[in-house]
PDB file of C-alpha atoms in Angstrom:
ATOM      1  CA  MET A   1     206.816 196.541  83.199  1.00 69.00           C
ATOM      2  CA  ASP A   2     206.142 193.312  81.332  1.00 72.00           C
ATOM      3  CA  CYS A   3     202.388 193.946  81.496  1.00 78.00           C
ATOM      4  CA  LEU A   4     202.916 197.488  80.278  1.00 79.00           C
ATOM      5  CA  ARG A   5     205.060 196.347  77.356  1.00 81.00           C
ATOM      6  CA  GLY A   6     202.395 193.774  76.476  1.00 86.00           C
ATOM      7  CA  PHE A   7     199.649 196.398  76.554  1.00 88.00           C
ATOM      8  CA  LEU A   8     201.692 198.810  74.410  1.00 88.00           C
ATOM      9  CA  ALA A   9     202.184 196.007  71.879  1.00 90.00           C
ATOM     10  CA  LYS A  10     198.409 195.436  71.895  1.00 92.00           C
ATOM     11  CA  LEU A  11     197.828 199.138  71.227  1.00 90.00           C
ATOM     12  CA  GLN A  12     200.096 199.001  68.179  1.00 92.00           C
ATOM     13  CA  ASN A  13     198.338 195.846  66.970  1.00 92.00           C
ATOM     14  CA  TRP A  14     194.950 197.523  67.413  1.00 91.00           C
ATOM     15  CA  GLN A  15     196.157 200.536  65.423  1.00 91.00           C
ATOM     16  CA  ARG A  16     197.197 198.222  62.612  1.00 91.00           C
ATOM     17  CA  LYS A  17     193.850 196.408  62.685  1.00 89.00           C
ATOM     18  CA  VAL A  18     191.849 199.645  62.722  1.00 88.00           C
ATOM     19  CA  GLY A  19     193.882 200.836  59.725  1.00 87.00           C
ATOM     20  CA  ALA A  20     192.774 197.673  57.922  1.00 85.00           C
ATOM     21  CA  GLY A  21     189.143 198.299  58.899  1.00 82.00           C
ATOM     22  CA  ASN A  22     188.888 195.644  61.607  1.00 84.00           C
ATOM     23  CA  ALA A  23     187.192 196.714  64.866  1.00 81.00           C
ATOM     24  CA  ALA A  24     186.689 193.254  66.402  1.00 82.00           C
ATOM     25  CA  MET A  25     188.731 194.142  69.527  1.00 85.00           C
ATOM     26  CA  PHE A  26     186.161 196.853  70.397  1.00 85.00           C
ATOM     27  CA  GLU A  27     183.112 194.750  71.237  1.00 84.00           C
ATOM     28  CA  THR A  28     180.571 197.551  71.571  1.00 84.00           C
ATOM     29  CA  LEU A  29     181.683 199.232  68.347  1.00 81.00           C
ATOM     30  CA  SER A  30     181.590 195.882  66.548  1.00 80.00           C
ATOM     31  CA  ALA A  31     178.066 195.268  67.835  1.00 80.00           C
ATOM     32  CA  VAL A  32     176.906 198.691  66.613  1.00 78.00           C
ATOM     33  CA  LEU A  33     178.598 198.218  63.254  1.00 76.00           C
ATOM     34  CA  GLY A  34     177.142 194.706  62.988  1.00 74.00           C
ATOM     35  CA  GLU A  35     173.576 196.054  63.423  1.00 66.00           C
ATOM     36  CA  ASN A  36     173.979 198.386  60.452  1.00 61.00           C
ATOM     37  CA  GLU A  37     174.703 196.096  57.531  1.00 50.00           C
ATOM     38  CA  GLU A  38     175.499 198.969  55.169  1.00 49.00           C
ATOM     39  CA  ASP A  39     177.941 200.620  57.648  1.00 49.00           C
ATOM     40  CA  CYS A  40     179.738 197.378  58.486  1.00 49.00           C
ATOM     41  CA  LEU A  41     183.155 198.780  57.567  1.00 59.00           C
ATOM     42  CA  LEU A  42     184.861 201.631  59.395  1.00 68.00           C
ATOM     43  CA  ASP A  43     184.783 204.898  57.515  1.00 78.00           C
ATOM     44  CA  LEU A  44     187.928 206.990  57.149  1.00 81.00           C
ATOM     45  CA  LEU A  45     186.947 209.605  59.755  1.00 83.00           C
ATOM     46  CA  LEU A  46     186.254 206.947  62.396  1.00 84.00           C
ATOM     47  CA  LYS A  47     189.502 205.124  61.581  1.00 86.00           C
ATOM     48  CA  THR A  48     191.447 208.361  61.978  1.00 88.00           C
ATOM     49  CA  GLU A  49     189.780 209.216  65.274  1.00 89.00           C
ATOM     50  CA  ILE A  50     190.348 205.757  66.770  1.00 89.00           C
ATOM     51  CA  THR A  51     193.969 205.700  65.581  1.00 90.00           C
ATOM     52  CA  GLN A  52     194.619 209.154  67.050  1.00 92.00           C
ATOM     53  CA  HIS A  53     193.108 208.074  70.364  1.00 91.00           C
ATOM     54  CA  LEU A  54     195.222 204.911  70.488  1.00 91.00           C
ATOM     55  CA  THR A  55     198.353 206.911  69.610  1.00 92.00           C
ATOM     56  CA  SER A  56     197.548 209.404  72.367  1.00 91.00           C
ATOM     57  CA  LEU A  57     197.053 206.577  74.854  1.00 89.00           C
ATOM     58  CA  ASP A  58     200.394 205.082  73.805  1.00 89.00           C
ATOM     59  CA  SER A  59     202.239 208.373  74.307  1.00 88.00           C
ATOM     60  CA  GLN A  60     200.546 209.005  77.677  1.00 86.00           C
ATOM     61  CA  LEU A  61     201.564 205.572  78.951  1.00 83.00           C
ATOM     62  CA  ASN A  62     205.132 206.126  77.765  1.00 82.00           C
ATOM     63  CA  MET A  63     205.171 209.477  79.569  1.00 81.00           C
ATOM     64  CA  PHE A  64     203.868 208.012  82.856  1.00 75.00           C
ATOM     65  CA  PHE A  65     206.035 204.887  82.717  1.00 72.00           C
ATOM     66  CA  PRO A  66     209.412 205.629  81.133  1.00 68.00           C
ATOM     67  CA  GLU A  67     211.371 202.604  79.997  1.00 67.00           C
ATOM     68  CA  PHE A  68     214.143 201.543  82.336  1.00 60.00           C
ATOM     69  CA  GLU A  69     217.264 199.590  81.613  1.00 58.00           C
ATOM     70  CA  GLU A  70     216.911 195.823  81.430  1.00 61.00           C
ATOM     71  CA  GLU A  71     219.711 195.345  83.978  1.00 57.00           C
ATOM     72  CA  GLU A  72     217.837 197.500  86.489  1.00 64.00           C
ATOM     73  CA  GLY A  73     214.811 195.286  85.906  1.00 69.00           C
ATOM     74  CA  LYS A  74     216.877 192.170  86.587  1.00 73.00           C
ATOM     75  CA  LEU A  75     218.086 193.650  89.875  1.00 74.00           C
ATOM     76  CA  LEU A  76     214.516 194.470  90.838  1.00 76.00           C
ATOM     77  CA  ARG A  77     212.964 191.137  89.817  1.00 79.00           C
ATOM     78  CA  ASN A  78     215.597 188.778  91.207  1.00 82.00           C
ATOM     79  CA  PRO A  79     218.688 190.107  92.981  1.00 85.00           C
ATOM     80  CA  PHE A  80     219.901 186.531  93.504  1.00 84.00           C
ATOM     81  CA  SER A  81     220.096 185.717  89.804  1.00 80.00           C
ATOM     82  CA  GLY A  82     223.485 184.797  88.417  1.00 76.00           C
ATOM     83  CA  THR A  83     222.897 186.746  85.202  1.00 76.00           C
ATOM     84  CA  ILE A  84     223.160 190.243  86.732  1.00 78.00           C
ATOM     85  CA  ASP A  85     226.233 192.084  85.493  1.00 79.00           C
ATOM     86  CA  ILE A  86     227.792 193.833  88.515  1.00 80.00           C
ATOM     87  CA  THR A  87     229.310 196.557  86.320  1.00 80.00           C
ATOM     88  CA  THR A  88     225.842 197.842  85.369  1.00 77.00           C
ATOM     89  CA  ILE A  89     224.991 198.560  89.004  1.00 79.00           C
ATOM     90  CA  PRO A  90     226.066 201.988  90.338  1.00 79.00           C
ATOM     91  CA  SER A  91     229.469 201.757  92.023  1.00 84.00           C
ATOM     92  CA  ASP A  92     228.257 203.064  95.397  1.00 85.00           C
ATOM     93  CA  VAL A  93     225.691 200.226  95.532  1.00 84.00           C
ATOM     94  CA  GLN A  94     227.867 197.343  94.285  1.00 85.00           C
ATOM     95  CA  ASP A  95     229.328 196.250  97.644  1.00 90.00           C
ATOM     96  CA  GLU A  96     225.963 196.324  99.341  1.00 89.00           C
ATOM     97  CA  PHE A  97     224.437 194.403  96.431  1.00 88.00           C
ATOM     98  CA  LEU A  98     227.077 191.676  96.724  1.00 88.00           C
ATOM     99  CA  ASP A  99     226.323 191.369 100.445  1.00 90.00           C
ATOM    100  CA  LEU A 100     222.621 191.011  99.664  1.00 89.00           C
ATOM    101  CA  LYS A 101     223.228 188.504  96.889  1.00 88.00           C
ATOM    102  CA  HIS A 102     225.043 186.162  99.285  1.00 89.00           C
ATOM    103  CA  ASP A 103     222.671 186.603 102.237  1.00 89.00           C
ATOM    104  CA  SER A 104     220.781 183.299 102.554  1.00 90.00           C
ATOM    105  CA  ALA A 105     218.204 184.713 105.002  1.00 90.00           C
ATOM    106  CA  ALA A 106     217.362 187.435 102.501  1.00 90.00           C
ATOM    107  CA  LYS A 107     217.062 184.802  99.756  1.00 90.00           C
ATOM    108  CA  ASP A 108     214.618 182.826 101.898  1.00 91.00           C
ATOM    109  CA  LEU A 109     212.610 185.975 102.528  1.00 90.00           C
ATOM    110  CA  TYR A 110     212.645 186.741  98.796  1.00 90.00           C
ATOM    111  CA  GLU A 111     211.110 183.336  98.045  1.00 89.00           C
ATOM    112  CA  ASP A 112     208.358 183.753 100.669  1.00 91.00           C
ATOM    113  CA  LYS A 113     207.280 187.376 100.183  1.00 88.00           C
ATOM    114  CA  PHE A 114     205.897 189.530  97.394  1.00 88.00           C
ATOM    115  CA  LEU A 115     208.443 191.651  95.571  1.00 84.00           C
ATOM    116  CA  ASN A 116     207.397 194.982  97.090  1.00 82.00           C
ATOM    117  CA  VAL A 117     207.247 193.505 100.626  1.00 88.00           C
ATOM    118  CA  PHE A 118     210.700 191.977 100.170  1.00 90.00           C
ATOM    119  CA  TRP A 119     212.290 195.262  99.084  1.00 88.00           C
ATOM    120  CA  CYS A 120     210.606 197.194 101.901  1.00 89.00           C
ATOM    121  CA  SER A 121     211.897 194.668 104.440  1.00 90.00           C
ATOM    122  CA  MET A 122     215.445 194.970 103.027  1.00 90.00           C
ATOM    123  CA  HIS A 123     215.492 198.731 103.597  1.00 89.00           C
ATOM    124  CA  GLN A 124     216.995 198.405 107.093  1.00 91.00           C
ATOM    125  CA  SER A 125     219.724 195.941 106.131  1.00 90.00           C
ATOM    126  CA  TYR A 126     220.555 197.108 102.607  1.00 90.00           C
ATOM    127  CA  PRO A 127     219.315 200.707 102.258  1.00 90.00           C
ATOM    128  CA  LYS A 128     221.105 201.657  99.011  1.00 90.00           C
ATOM    129  CA  VAL A 129     220.062 198.552  97.067  1.00 88.00           C
ATOM    130  CA  SER A 130     216.495 198.650  98.329  1.00 88.00           C
ATOM    131  CA  GLU A 131     216.245 202.357  97.540  1.00 87.00           C
ATOM    132  CA  THR A 132     217.364 201.639  93.975  1.00 83.00           C
ATOM    133  CA  ALA A 133     214.754 198.873  93.649  1.00 83.00           C
ATOM    134  CA  LEU A 134     211.966 200.852  95.293  1.00 82.00           C
ATOM    135  CA  ARG A 135     212.659 203.805  93.008  1.00 79.00           C
ATOM    136  CA  LEU A 136     211.804 201.512  90.100  1.00 76.00           C
ATOM    137  CA  LEU A 137     208.654 200.172  91.791  1.00 77.00           C
ATOM    138  CA  LEU A 138     207.344 203.537  92.978  1.00 74.00           C
ATOM    139  CA  PRO A 139     206.043 205.043  89.696  1.00 68.00           C
ATOM    140  CA  PHE A 140     203.483 202.267  89.307  1.00 65.00           C
ATOM    141  CA  SER A 141     201.842 202.720  92.688  1.00 66.00           C
ATOM    142  CA  THR A 142     201.988 206.526  92.739  1.00 65.00           C
ATOM    143  CA  THR A 143     200.502 206.847  89.255  1.00 70.00           C
ATOM    144  CA  TYR A 144     197.707 204.457  90.198  1.00 75.00           C
ATOM    145  CA  LEU A 145     196.954 206.373  93.401  1.00 76.00           C
ATOM    146  CA  TYR A 146     197.012 209.700  91.549  1.00 77.00           C
ATOM    147  CA  GLU A 147     194.637 208.482  88.847  1.00 80.00           C
ATOM    148  CA  SER A 148     192.212 206.878  91.311  1.00 82.00           C
ATOM    149  CA  GLY A 149     192.212 210.046  93.430  1.00 82.00           C
ATOM    150  CA  LEU A 150     191.527 212.218  90.393  1.00 82.00           C
ATOM    151  CA  SER A 151     188.721 209.933  89.280  1.00 84.00           C
ATOM    152  CA  THR A 152     187.165 210.083  92.756  1.00 82.00           C
ATOM    153  CA  LEU A 153     187.456 213.877  92.789  1.00 82.00           C
ATOM    154  CA  LEU A 154     185.646 214.106  89.456  1.00 81.00           C
ATOM    155  CA  GLN A 155     182.825 211.942  90.819  1.00 81.00           C
ATOM    156  CA  ILE A 156     182.498 214.038  93.970  1.00 79.00           C
ATOM    157  CA  LYS A 157     182.802 217.455  92.360  1.00 77.00           C
ATOM    158  CA  ASN A 158     180.101 217.542  89.723  1.00 72.00           C
ATOM    159  CA  GLN A 159     177.487 220.156  88.809  1.00 60.00           C
ATOM    160  CA  SER A 160     174.930 219.008  91.351  1.00 61.00           C
ATOM    161  CA  ARG A 161     177.500 218.931  94.129  1.00 68.00           C
ATOM    162  CA  ASN A 162     180.075 221.663  93.689  1.00 65.00           C
ATOM    163  CA  ARG A 163     181.230 222.531  97.213  1.00 64.00           C
ATOM    164  CA  LEU A 164     184.626 224.172  97.284  1.00 68.00           C
ATOM    165  CA  ASP A 165     185.951 222.154 100.225  1.00 75.00           C
ATOM    166  CA  VAL A 166     186.160 218.517  99.088  1.00 76.00           C
ATOM    167  CA  ASP A 167     188.834 217.427 101.593  1.00 79.00           C
ATOM    168  CA  PRO A 168     186.504 215.610 104.041  1.00 79.00           C
ATOM    169  CA  ASP A 169     184.562 213.946 101.225  1.00 80.00           C
ATOM    170  CA  ILE A 170     187.603 212.799  99.284  1.00 79.00           C
ATOM    171  CA  SER A 171     189.325 211.531 102.462  1.00 80.00           C
ATOM    172  CA  CYS A 172     186.285 209.412 103.198  1.00 80.00           C
ATOM    173  CA  ALA A 173     186.001 208.192  99.591  1.00 80.00           C
ATOM    174  CA  LEU A 174     189.684 207.234  99.301  1.00 81.00           C
ATOM    175  CA  SER A 175     189.933 205.618 102.728  1.00 81.00           C
ATOM    176  CA  GLU A 176     190.284 201.853 102.778  1.00 81.00           C
ATOM    177  CA  THR A 177     188.723 201.656 106.240  1.00 83.00           C
ATOM    178  CA  GLN A 178     185.281 200.056 106.122  1.00 82.00           C
ATOM    179  CA  PRO A 179     182.614 201.983 108.061  1.00 78.00           C
ATOM    180  CA  ARG A 180     180.932 200.171 110.951  1.00 83.00           C
ATOM    181  CA  ILE A 181     177.423 201.460 110.332  1.00 83.00           C
ATOM    182  CA  ARG A 182     175.706 198.852 112.535  1.00 86.00           C
ATOM    183  CA  GLN A 183     177.943 199.678 115.519  1.00 85.00           C
ATOM    184  CA  LEU A 184     177.372 203.414 115.040  1.00 82.00           C
ATOM    185  CA  THR A 185     173.598 203.089 114.763  1.00 85.00           C
ATOM    186  CA  GLU A 186     173.327 200.834 117.835  1.00 85.00           C
ATOM    187  CA  LYS A 187     174.800 203.591 120.004  1.00 82.00           C
ATOM    188  CA  LYS A 188     172.141 206.126 118.949  1.00 80.00           C
ATOM    189  CA  GLN A 189     168.761 206.452 120.687  1.00 75.00           C
ATOM    190  CA  PHE A 190     165.548 206.334 118.730  1.00 71.00           C
TER     191      PHE A 190
END
């Protein structure tokens, strides 16, 4: 969420700069504008188009990643912090959260593992708290997977290759398993 907030702040800064006629943050555009000495400044139509695109990107990101409460973020980032206000946590989760907060084995695991691995491993012991935390983590991974899948589909299904059944192709393209071409070819006869 911190990275997202930082990027949204950059988008607003870029909008401000484009409004002032500065396109330095867009390297390719700056290079093209730098080649044409007479067109060095952004014209009004280009400023408007860039600003509209940046505004659209801002609204799309806000739609995909809605802002969550800061207290929920504290619970997610560090459940062992002393600054978490117990009254902000849902009442059906409070007792389980207090058990987790005082579990030294869980604290050791928290210090050794990545955040998502820690919360997944806590699902057996503290299901309500981990479900609350994982619900906050889930939109990032699912949105990424959705966007990468859509991008892969667009690459596979183009005009020169427009088969209706893309399931086998997209499964192969999205799989993280590396093919063992050498092993497969060694088993074939010439």
